Amino acid sequence: MPPSPVTGLHHVTAISGPAQQNVDFYNGLLGLRFVKKTVNFDDPGTYHLYYADGDARPGSFLTFFPWADSIPGRIGPGQATVTAYAVPVGAVDMWLARFADEGIDFGSPAERFGQRVLSFRAPDGLALELIEAPAASGGWENGPIPLNAALGAFHSVTLCTFDPDVTARLLTEVMGYDETGQDGGRLRFENAATERAAVVDLVCPPGIDRGRMGTGTVHHVAFRVPDDEAQVEARALLLDAGLQPTPVIDRQYFHSIYFREPGGVLFEIATDPPGFALDEPADRLGHDLKLPPQHEPLRPQIEQRLAPLTIPRPDG
Ligand code: ZN
């Protein structure tokens, strides 16, 4: 099989509680940059909110569908169960104090593969981690968190799948990952083509119920390719492997294909270009509601349906 054009993680998309609670937590408390206010292109009456590191680089994008009438989901097999951001070494102590002050539900710091890990939950239940990593870089200069503690790119996502062996084979044979470690029941995979957002862990504790999509769960995990040509190559490799990727779909800020990996998790492969500065200045991201051309004619009706949002730490 030819080498995979996949270069690590691109974004993680989750289902959240109310939109205002979402921006207050991810922009205000965690200090991620709010980089795009748009709608779910498949359901334009609901927001799609995007967060990133200061430079808005792929591998740091966390995106949300705040579904107002969604019921709480259940984290379990068939999902990405944990999303982890890299933070500079020594940063966990600051975060422990901040989470305690802010009433965030967090666990005791743990050690994993020689790195310090702090597990916590967003107010809507999404499972997150901060992992101290020597290569953590990024942060957001204009954000509320000092750069020596700020979130950079993703460290990793953790997957729990119905068939870890086939998921592992997909990662290593088709998606450019090498198995690089084992810690208890946790298998670690790394993509050698990148230094940021390179890690995928596979761990599924026995006896937990099947995951159920809903508030506080990850909807899908997106991997990166550098351009459209690489995406076509990746799609061909997936077809050769017997998977069923969608045709390329224009997501305005990137181009995407989607497929269900054989262990049950919804995967996407997204291009790095064109990026978030496509429709607003790079130093004023997230200011205005942005709609793709197909929904622009409905702007008045869409704006009427969406609750107004106050961004705690606006750009620019
Ligand atoms: Zn996506």
Coordinates of N, CA and C and ligand atoms in Angstrom, one line a residue, residues 11-13 48 50 63 65 220-222 251 254 256 258 268 270, ligand 1:
H11 N -9.6 18.3 13.2 CA -10.5 18.9 14.2 C -11.3 17.8 14.9
V12 N -11.9 18.2 16.0 CA -12.9 17.3 16.7 C -14.2 18.1 16.8
T13 N -15.3 17.4 16.4 CA -16.6 18.1 16.5 C -17.5 17.3 17.5
H48 N -22.8 26.5 14.4 CA -21.6 25.6 14.4 C -20.5 26.6 14.8
Y50 N -16.6 27.4 16.3 CA -15.3 26.9 16.1 C -14.3 27.5 17.0
T63 N -14.8 22.0 17.5 CA -16.0 22.6 16.9 C -17.3 22.0 17.6
F65 N -21.7 21.6 17.7 CA -23.1 21.8 17.4 C -23.9 22.0 18.7
H220 N -17.7 13.5 15.6 CA -16.7 12.8 14.7 C -15.4 13.4 15.0
V221 N -14.4 12.7 14.5 CA -13.0 13.1 14.5 C -12.5 13.3 13.1
A222 N -11.8 14.4 12.9 CA -11.3 14.7 11.5 C -9.8 14.7 11.5
R251 N -16.9 22.2 2.8 CA -17.2 22.8 4.2 C -16.8 24.2 4.3
F254 N -12.7 24.1 4.7 CA -11.9 22.9 4.3 C -12.8 22.1 3.5
S256 N -14.0 18.0 2.8 CA -14.1 16.9 3.6 C -14.7 15.6 3.0
Y258 N -16.1 11.8 4.6 CA -16.5 11.1 5.9 C -16.6 9.6 5.6
E268 N -13.5 11.7 9.6 CA -13.5 12.6 8.5 C -12.1 12.9 8.1
A270 N -10.1 16.0 6.3 CA -10.3 17.4 5.9 C -9.0 18.0 5.4
Ligands
ZN1 ZN -15.9 17.8 10.8

